[in-house]
Amino acid sequence: MDMQLSYRVFYHKSYSMPLYDLFSDLRCQRHLMILGLLGFAVLYILRVNLSVAIVAMVGTGQKKKDDIIFKESCPANEKDGTKETVFEGEINWDEKACGEALASFFYGYILTNFAGGRLADRLGGKRVFGFGVFLTSVLAFLLPAAARSSKECFNIIRLFQGMTEGVTFPSINSLMSSWVQPSRRSLFMSRIAGGSLLGTVIIFPMGGWLAQTTFGWSSIFYTSGAIGLLWCVAWYHTVADHPNDHPFVTEEEKLLILKEIGNDKSRDEAKSVPWGSIFTSLPFLATIVAHFGSNFGFYFLLTELPTYLSTVHHFNMRNNGLISSLPYLFMWLFSVSYGSFIHYLTSKKIMPIYIARTMSNAIAPNYAGTLTGISNTVASIPGFLAPIITSAIIEGQPTIEQWNKIFMVASFIYFVTGTFNLLFMSSEVQPWNSWEQILEE
């Protein structure tokens, strides 16, 4: 979600090119897009696997408080797959411990967003992005043993996973600046970022199925780690930091890319960042607020939906995973079609350009990388707020009434942040986006 929103936010040309015309003559560039998309899918498989695994880890036994059993939930129905099969989990964690486990990843993730971009500039986007996926995959193999050892040990491993994954999203910018022409970069990134939703769609049903096999919930983490390592092999052998370094790129493709990127890179290296203008820009602040609110709802569903479907609706693990994946399936389908659809409307003059820009939350494309880093950092906070707030409200009472309170909190945050964004957002490119304005400052 991080880049899915932020790249749609900061690249105002996201509607400028139809999908069928993208990369038709650039084989290695197209290969980078496909592996990048799969890379983001792997990252979200590694991030989201706990959300479905934790249901099997802690079980679905009724929670007791002061010898009272709370069973205010939907009636079970064996015919629709909601047979109430109560079982005790292997890991004895209460709601607070589960919330801490789900939040620990994001404590680490928020620490390394800025570092990822700087490391990529020095070491290359290929190394930083690939190494981030590799370390996150290796750490996944340690999680089952860590969970059986102690919740503190488990949370530390998840925190490290957040740190290693945090460098990946900003580091992809380095590869884009070397491989993708500015005119194609926005739609290129929207396709790659869509992999995060694809990974979520994959891990929920796959995790639910794996949890019901003889290998149990541990296999969710082992399988996730193995998928990540397989992707790393393809990444390191078929991707290069620059077209000049790629062993399979043709001279024609190299010239097509470098002809436009050469000038763009020189301009990027010369520019300075107008920090004062950025942090006093109401349209930019409105975008950050909208990103925060969007991510709160997104991460709330991402971390808590499987638990809700299990404790309140009594879905078994397999059906739980399938239903949990549905919001992200439709979100992914929408994100894939959005750019092409907007392009069709504007090219046929059905929709004015300024309305398309408003819908796409355009602001300052020349500072897309910097603005993305700032916005992603702030928008990562709901990753640990959502599970902590959920566990605090539930407090051992997983009833419909308590869960309704959580949905009301999410709705309120959506309303407040959405209203702020509507009041102060702008579809116009900001004046501090221009080089002349920078020189004046």
Coordinates of C-alpha atoms in Angstrom, one line a residue:
M1 CA 0.0 0.0 0.0
D2 CA 2.8 2.3 0.8
M3 CA 4.0 2.9 -2.7
Q4 CA 0.6 2.1 -4.2
L5 CA -0.8 5.3 -2.9
S6 CA 2.3 7.5 -2.8
Y7 CA 3.3 7.0 -6.4
R8 CA -0.2 7.7 -7.6
V9 CA 0.0 10.8 -5.3
F10 CA 3.3 12.3 -6.5
Y11 CA 3.5 11.5 -10.2
H12 CA 0.9 13.6 -12.0
K13 CA 1.4 11.9 -15.3
S14 CA 0.0 8.5 -14.1
Y15 CA -2.8 8.8 -16.7
S16 CA -0.5 9.7 -19.6
M17 CA 0.0 6.4 -21.3
P18 CA -2.1 3.3 -22.0
L19 CA -1.0 -0.1 -20.7
Y20 CA -0.8 -1.7 -24.1
D21 CA 1.8 0.8 -25.2
L22 CA 4.0 0.3 -22.2
F23 CA 7.4 -1.3 -22.7
S24 CA 6.4 -2.8 -26.0
D25 CA 9.9 -2.2 -27.4
L26 CA 12.0 -2.5 -24.2
R27 CA 12.6 -6.1 -23.3
C28 CA 14.9 -5.7 -20.3
Q29 CA 12.9 -2.8 -18.9
R30 CA 9.8 -5.0 -19.1
H31 CA 11.7 -7.8 -17.3
L32 CA 12.6 -5.3 -14.5
M33 CA 8.9 -4.4 -14.2
I34 CA 7.8 -8.0 -13.9
L35 CA 10.5 -8.9 -11.4
G36 CA 9.8 -5.7 -9.5
L37 CA 6.1 -6.6 -9.3
L38 CA 6.9 -10.1 -8.1
G39 CA 9.4 -8.6 -5.6
F40 CA 6.7 -6.4 -4.0
A41 CA 4.4 -9.4 -4.0
V42 CA 7.1 -11.4 -2.0
L43 CA 7.6 -8.5 0.4
Y44 CA 3.9 -8.4 1.2
I45 CA 3.8 -12.2 1.6
L46 CA 6.6 -11.9 4.1
R47 CA 4.8 -8.9 5.8
V48 CA 1.3 -10.2 6.0
N49 CA 1.9 -13.9 6.7
L50 CA 1.6 -13.3 10.5
S51 CA -1.9 -11.9 10.1
V52 CA -3.3 -15.3 9.0
A53 CA -0.8 -17.4 10.9
I54 CA -1.5 -15.9 14.2
V55 CA -5.1 -17.2 14.1
A56 CA -3.7 -20.8 14.0
M57 CA -0.9 -20.0 16.4
V58 CA -3.1 -18.9 19.3
G59 CA -6.2 -20.9 18.5
T60 CA -9.8 -20.1 18.5
G61 CA -10.7 -21.2 22.0
Q62 CA -13.2 -19.0 23.9
K63 CA -11.5 -16.3 25.9
K64 CA -12.4 -16.1 29.6
K65 CA -12.4 -13.1 31.9
D66 CA -13.5 -13.3 35.5
D67 CA -14.9 -16.8 34.7
I68 CA -17.3 -15.4 32.2
I69 CA -17.3 -16.8 28.6
F70 CA -17.9 -14.1 26.0
K71 CA -19.9 -15.6 23.1
E72 CA -21.6 -12.6 21.6
S73 CA -20.8 -13.5 18.0
C74 CA -22.5 -14.7 14.9
P75 CA -24.0 -18.1 15.0
A76 CA -22.0 -20.8 13.4
N77 CA -23.3 -22.6 10.3
E78 CA -21.6 -25.7 9.1
K79 CA -23.2 -25.4 5.6
D80 CA -21.4 -22.0 4.8
G81 CA -18.1 -23.0 6.1
T82 CA -18.4 -21.4 9.6
K83 CA -18.6 -24.5 11.7
E84 CA -17.5 -23.5 15.2
T85 CA -14.4 -25.7 15.5
V86 CA -12.9 -24.4 18.8
F87 CA -9.3 -25.5 19.3
E88 CA -6.4 -24.4 21.5
G89 CA -3.4 -22.9 19.8
E90 CA 0.1 -23.9 20.4
I91 CA 1.1 -20.4 21.5
N92 CA -0.5 -19.0 24.6
W93 CA -0.8 -15.3 23.8
D94 CA -3.7 -13.0 24.8
E95 CA -5.1 -10.1 22.7
K96 CA -2.4 -7.7 24.0
A97 CA 0.4 -10.0 23.1
C98 CA -1.1 -10.6 19.6
G99 CA -1.4 -6.9 19.0
E100 CA 2.3 -6.4 20.0
A101 CA 3.4 -9.2 17.7
L102 CA 1.4 -7.7 14.8
A103 CA 2.8 -4.2 15.5
S104 CA 6.4 -5.1 16.0
F105 CA 7.2 -5.3 12.3
F106 CA 6.2 -1.7 11.7
Y107 CA 8.4 -0.4 14.6
G108 CA 11.3 -1.6 12.6
Y109 CA 9.9 -0.6 9.2
I110 CA 9.5 3.1 10.1
L111 CA 13.2 3.3 11.1
T112 CA 14.7 2.5 7.7
N113 CA 12.6 4.2 5.1
F114 CA 14.9 7.2 4.7
A115 CA 18.0 5.0 5.0
G116 CA 17.0 2.8 2.1
G117 CA 17.1 5.7 -0.4
R118 CA 20.5 6.9 0.7
L119 CA 22.0 3.3 0.7
A120 CA 20.6 2.8 -2.8
D121 CA 22.3 5.9 -4.1
R122 CA 25.6 4.7 -2.7
L123 CA 25.4 0.9 -3.3
G124 CA 22.9 0.6 -6.1
G125 CA 19.2 -0.1 -6.0
K126 CA 19.7 -3.7 -7.1
R127 CA 21.8 -4.6 -4.1
V128 CA 19.7 -2.8 -1.5
F129 CA 16.4 -4.0 -2.8
G130 CA 17.6 -7.5 -3.3
F131 CA 19.4 -7.7 0.0
G132 CA 16.4 -6.4 1.9
V133 CA 14.2 -9.1 0.4
F134 CA 16.9 -11.7 1.1
L135 CA 17.3 -10.8 4.8
T136 CA 13.6 -10.6 5.4
S137 CA 13.2 -14.1 3.8
V138 CA 16.0 -15.6 6.0
L139 CA 14.5 -14.1 9.1
A140 CA 11.1 -15.7 8.3
F141 CA 12.7 -19.2 8.9
L142 CA 13.5 -18.1 12.5
L143 CA 9.9 -17.1 13.4
P144 CA 8.4 -20.5 14.4
A145 CA 11.2 -21.3 16.8
A146 CA 11.2 -17.7 18.1
A147 CA 7.4 -17.9 18.8
R148 CA 7.9 -21.2 20.7
S149 CA 10.7 -19.6 22.7
S150 CA 9.1 -16.4 23.9
K151 CA 6.9 -13.5 22.6
E152 CA 9.9 -11.1 23.2
C153 CA 12.1 -13.2 20.9
F154 CA 9.4 -13.4 18.3
N155 CA 8.8 -9.6 18.4
I156 CA 12.5 -8.9 18.0
I157 CA 12.7 -11.0 14.9
R158 CA 9.6 -9.3 13.4
L159 CA 11.2 -5.9 14.2
F160 CA 14.3 -6.9 12.3
Q161 CA 12.1 -8.0 9.4
G162 CA 10.5 -4.5 9.4
M163 CA 14.0 -2.9 9.3
T164 CA 15.2 -5.1 6.5
E165 CA 12.0 -4.6 4.5
G166 CA 11.9 -0.9 5.2
V167 CA 14.9 -0.2 2.9
T168 CA 13.3 -1.9 -0.1
F169 CA 10.5 0.6 -1.0
P170 CA 12.7 3.7 -1.3
S171 CA 15.6 1.8 -2.9
I172 CA 13.5 1.0 -6.0
N173 CA 13.6 4.7 -6.9
S174 CA 17.3 4.4 -7.6
L175 CA 16.6 1.7 -10.2
M176 CA 13.8 3.7 -11.7
S177 CA 16.0 6.7 -12.2
S178 CA 18.5 4.6 -14.1
W179 CA 16.2 2.4 -16.1
V180 CA 12.9 4.2 -16.8
Q181 CA 12.3 7.4 -18.7
P182 CA 10.4 10.1 -16.8
S183 CA 7.5 9.9 -19.3
R184 CA 7.1 6.2 -18.4
R185 CA 8.1 6.1 -14.8
S186 CA 4.7 6.8 -13.1
L187 CA 2.8 4.0 -14.9
F188 CA 5.9 1.7 -14.5
M189 CA 5.9 2.2 -10.8
S190 CA 2.1 1.8 -10.5
R191 CA 2.4 -1.6 -12.0
I192 CA 5.3 -2.6 -9.7
A193 CA 3.6 -1.3 -6.6
G194 CA 0.5 -3.3 -7.5
G195 CA 2.6 -6.3 -6.5
S196 CA 2.0 -5.5 -2.9
L197 CA -1.7 -6.1 -3.3
L198 CA -1.1 -9.2 -5.4
G199 CA 1.1 -10.6 -2.6
T200 CA -1.6 -10.0 -0.1
V201 CA -4.2 -11.7 -2.3
I202 CA -1.8 -14.7 -2.5
I203 CA -0.8 -15.1 1.2
F204 CA -4.2 -15.0 2.8
P205 CA -5.7 -18.1 1.0
M206 CA -2.3 -19.8 0.8
G207 CA -1.7 -19.3 4.5
G208 CA -5.2 -20.5 5.4
W209 CA -4.6 -23.7 3.4
L210 CA -1.1 -24.3 4.8
A211 CA -2.3 -23.9 8.4
Q212 CA -4.7 -26.8 7.9
T213 CA -2.1 -29.2 6.6
T214 CA -0.1 -31.6 8.7
F215 CA 2.8 -29.1 8.7
G216 CA 0.7 -26.5 10.6
W217 CA 1.2 -22.8 11.0
S218 CA 5.0 -23.1 10.9
S219 CA 4.8 -23.9 7.2
I220 CA 3.3 -20.4 6.5
F221 CA 6.6 -18.8 7.5
Y222 CA 8.8 -21.5 5.9
T223 CA 7.0 -21.2 2.6
S224 CA 7.1 -17.4 2.7
G225 CA 10.8 -17.5 3.3
A226 CA 11.4 -20.1 0.5
I227 CA 9.5 -18.0 -2.0
G228 CA 11.6 -15.0 -1.1
L229 CA 14.8 -16.8 -1.6
L230 CA 13.8 -18.2 -5.0
W231 CA 12.9 -14.6 -6.1
C232 CA 16.4 -13.4 -5.0
V233 CA 18.1 -15.9 -7.3
A234 CA 16.2 -14.5 -10.3
W235 CA 16.8 -10.9 -9.2
Y236 CA 20.5 -11.2 -8.7
H237 CA 21.2 -13.0 -12.0
T238 CA 18.9 -11.0 -14.3
V239 CA 18.8 -7.4 -13.1
A240 CA 21.5 -4.7 -13.2
D241 CA 21.7 -1.2 -11.7
H242 CA 22.1 0.5 -15.0
P243 CA 21.5 -0.4 -18.7
N244 CA 25.2 -0.1 -19.3
D245 CA 25.8 -3.0 -16.9
H246 CA 23.1 -5.4 -18.1
P247 CA 24.5 -8.4 -20.0
F248 CA 21.4 -9.0 -22.2
V249 CA 20.3 -5.5 -23.1
T250 CA 20.4 -4.6 -26.8
E251 CA 22.1 -1.5 -28.1
E252 CA 18.8 -0.2 -29.4
E253 CA 17.1 -0.5 -26.1
K254 CA 20.0 1.0 -24.3
L255 CA 20.0 4.1 -26.5
L256 CA 16.2 4.5 -26.2
I257 CA 16.5 4.6 -22.4
L258 CA 19.7 6.6 -22.0
K259 CA 18.7 9.2 -24.6
E260 CA 16.0 10.6 -22.2
I261 CA 17.4 9.5 -18.9
G262 CA 20.8 11.1 -19.4
N263 CA 19.4 14.7 -19.2
D264 CA 17.0 13.8 -16.4
K265 CA 19.8 12.3 -14.2
S266 CA 22.0 15.4 -14.6
R267 CA 19.1 17.6 -13.5
D268 CA 18.3 15.3 -10.5
E269 CA 21.9 15.5 -9.3
A270 CA 21.9 19.3 -9.3
K271 CA 18.7 20.0 -7.6
S272 CA 18.3 20.9 -3.9
V273 CA 15.2 20.2 -1.8
P274 CA 13.1 23.2 -0.6
W275 CA 12.4 21.8 2.8
G276 CA 10.8 24.9 4.2
S277 CA 8.3 25.1 1.3
I278 CA 7.5 21.4 1.6
F279 CA 6.6 21.4 5.2
T280 CA 4.6 24.5 5.0
S281 CA 2.6 23.4 1.9
L282 CA -1.0 22.7 2.9
P283 CA -1.6 20.5 -0.2
F284 CA 1.4 18.3 0.7
L285 CA 0.3 18.1 4.3
A286 CA -3.2 17.2 3.1
T287 CA -1.6 14.4 1.1
I288 CA 0.2 13.1 4.1
V289 CA -2.9 13.2 6.2
A290 CA -4.8 11.3 3.5
H291 CA -2.1 8.7 3.2
F292 CA -2.1 8.3 7.0
G293 CA -5.9 7.8 7.1
S294 CA -5.9 5.5 4.1
N295 CA -3.2 3.3 5.7
F296 CA -5.0 3.1 9.0
G297 CA -7.9 1.4 7.4
F298 CA -5.6 -0.6 5.1
Y299 CA -3.4 -1.9 8.0
F300 CA -6.4 -2.5 10.2
L301 CA -7.9 -4.9 7.7
L302 CA -4.4 -6.3 6.9
T303 CA -3.6 -7.2 10.5
E304 CA -7.0 -7.8 12.1
L305 CA -9.4 -9.1 9.4
P306 CA -8.5 -12.8 9.8
T307 CA -8.8 -12.6 13.6
Y308 CA -12.2 -10.9 13.3
L309 CA -13.5 -13.5 10.8
S310 CA -12.3 -16.3 13.1
T311 CA -13.5 -15.0 16.5
V312 CA -16.8 -13.4 15.5
H313 CA -17.9 -15.2 12.3
H314 CA -16.2 -18.6 13.0
F315 CA -14.8 -19.2 9.6
N316 CA -12.3 -22.0 9.4
M317 CA -8.8 -21.3 8.3
R318 CA -9.2 -22.1 4.6
N319 CA -12.4 -20.0 4.1
N320 CA -11.0 -17.3 6.4
G321 CA -8.0 -16.8 4.1
L322 CA -10.1 -16.7 1.0
I323 CA -12.5 -14.1 2.4
S324 CA -9.7 -12.0 3.9
S325 CA -8.1 -11.7 0.4
L326 CA -11.2 -10.3 -1.3
P327 CA -10.7 -6.6 -0.5
Y328 CA -7.1 -6.7 -1.8
L329 CA -8.1 -8.6 -4.9
F330 CA -10.5 -5.9 -6.0
M331 CA -8.1 -3.2 -4.9
W332 CA -5.4 -4.8 -7.1
L333 CA -7.8 -5.0 -10.1
F334 CA -8.7 -1.4 -9.6
S335 CA -5.1 -0.2 -9.4
V336 CA -4.2 -2.1 -12.6
S337 CA -7.0 -0.6 -14.6
Y338 CA -7.0 2.9 -13.1
G339 CA -4.2 4.5 -15.1
S340 CA -5.4 3.1 -18.4
F341 CA -9.0 4.1 -17.7
I342 CA -8.0 7.7 -16.8
H343 CA -5.9 7.9 -19.9
Y344 CA -8.8 6.8 -22.1
L345 CA -11.1 9.4 -20.5
T346 CA -8.6 12.3 -21.0
S347 CA -7.5 11.3 -24.5
K348 CA -11.2 11.2 -25.6
K349 CA -11.8 14.5 -23.9
I350 CA -14.5 12.9 -21.7
M351 CA -12.7 14.1 -18.6
P352 CA -10.7 17.4 -18.3
I353 CA -7.0 17.1 -17.3
Y354 CA -7.5 19.1 -14.1
I355 CA -10.1 16.7 -12.8
A356 CA -7.9 13.7 -13.6
R357 CA -5.0 15.4 -11.7
T358 CA -7.3 16.0 -8.8
M359 CA -8.4 12.4 -8.7
S360 CA -4.7 11.3 -8.8
N361 CA -3.7 13.8 -6.0
A362 CA -0.9 15.4 -8.1
I363 CA 1.4 17.8 -6.3
A364 CA 5.1 18.0 -7.1
P365 CA 6.5 15.4 -9.5
N366 CA 10.1 16.7 -9.5
Y367 CA 10.4 15.7 -5.8
A368 CA 8.4 12.5 -6.0
G369 CA 11.2 10.4 -4.3
T370 CA 11.6 12.9 -1.4
L371 CA 7.9 13.4 -0.8
T372 CA 7.3 9.6 -1.0
G373 CA 9.9 9.0 1.7
I374 CA 8.3 11.6 4.0
S375 CA 4.8 10.4 3.3
N376 CA 5.6 6.7 3.6
T377 CA 7.3 7.3 7.0
V378 CA 4.3 9.0 8.5
A379 CA 1.9 6.6 6.8
S380 CA 3.7 3.6 8.4
I381 CA 2.6 4.7 11.9
P382 CA -0.9 3.1 11.5
G383 CA 0.9 -0.2 11.0
F384 CA 1.6 -0.4 14.7
L385 CA -1.2 1.8 15.9
A386 CA -4.0 -0.3 14.4
P387 CA -3.2 -3.6 16.2
I388 CA -2.5 -1.9 19.5
I389 CA -5.8 0.0 19.4
T390 CA -7.6 -3.2 18.5
S391 CA -6.1 -5.2 21.4
A392 CA -6.8 -2.3 23.8
I393 CA -10.5 -2.2 22.8
I394 CA -11.0 -6.0 22.7
E395 CA -9.5 -6.6 26.2
G396 CA -10.3 -10.2 26.3
Q397 CA -13.9 -9.6 25.0
P398 CA -13.9 -10.5 21.2
T399 CA -17.6 -9.7 20.9
I400 CA -19.5 -8.0 18.1
E401 CA -20.0 -4.9 20.3
Q402 CA -16.3 -4.5 20.8
W403 CA -15.4 -5.1 17.2
N404 CA -18.0 -2.5 16.2
K405 CA -16.1 0.0 18.3
I406 CA -13.0 -0.7 16.3
F407 CA -14.8 -0.3 13.0
M408 CA -16.2 3.0 14.2
V409 CA -12.7 4.2 15.1
A410 CA -11.5 3.4 11.6
S411 CA -14.5 5.1 10.0
F412 CA -13.9 8.2 12.1
I413 CA -10.2 8.4 11.1
Y414 CA -11.3 7.9 7.4
F415 CA -13.8 10.8 7.8
V416 CA -11.5 13.3 9.5
T417 CA -8.4 12.6 7.2
G418 CA -10.6 12.5 4.1
T419 CA -12.3 15.8 5.0
F420 CA -8.9 17.5 5.7
N421 CA -7.6 16.3 2.3
L422 CA -10.7 17.5 0.4
L423 CA -10.4 21.0 2.1
F424 CA -6.7 21.6 1.5
M425 CA -5.6 19.4 -1.4
S426 CA -4.7 20.9 -4.8
S427 CA -4.5 19.5 -8.3
E428 CA -2.0 22.2 -9.3
V429 CA 1.8 21.6 -9.4
Q430 CA 3.2 23.5 -6.5
P431 CA 5.4 26.6 -7.2
W432 CA 8.3 25.2 -5.2
N433 CA 8.4 22.3 -7.7
S434 CA 10.2 24.5 -10.3
W435 CA 13.9 24.9 -10.5
E436 CA 13.6 28.7 -10.8
Q437 CA 11.8 28.8 -7.4
I438 CA 14.5 26.7 -5.8
L439 CA 17.2 29.1 -7.0
E440 CA 15.3 32.1 -5.6
E441 CA 15.2 30.4 -2.2

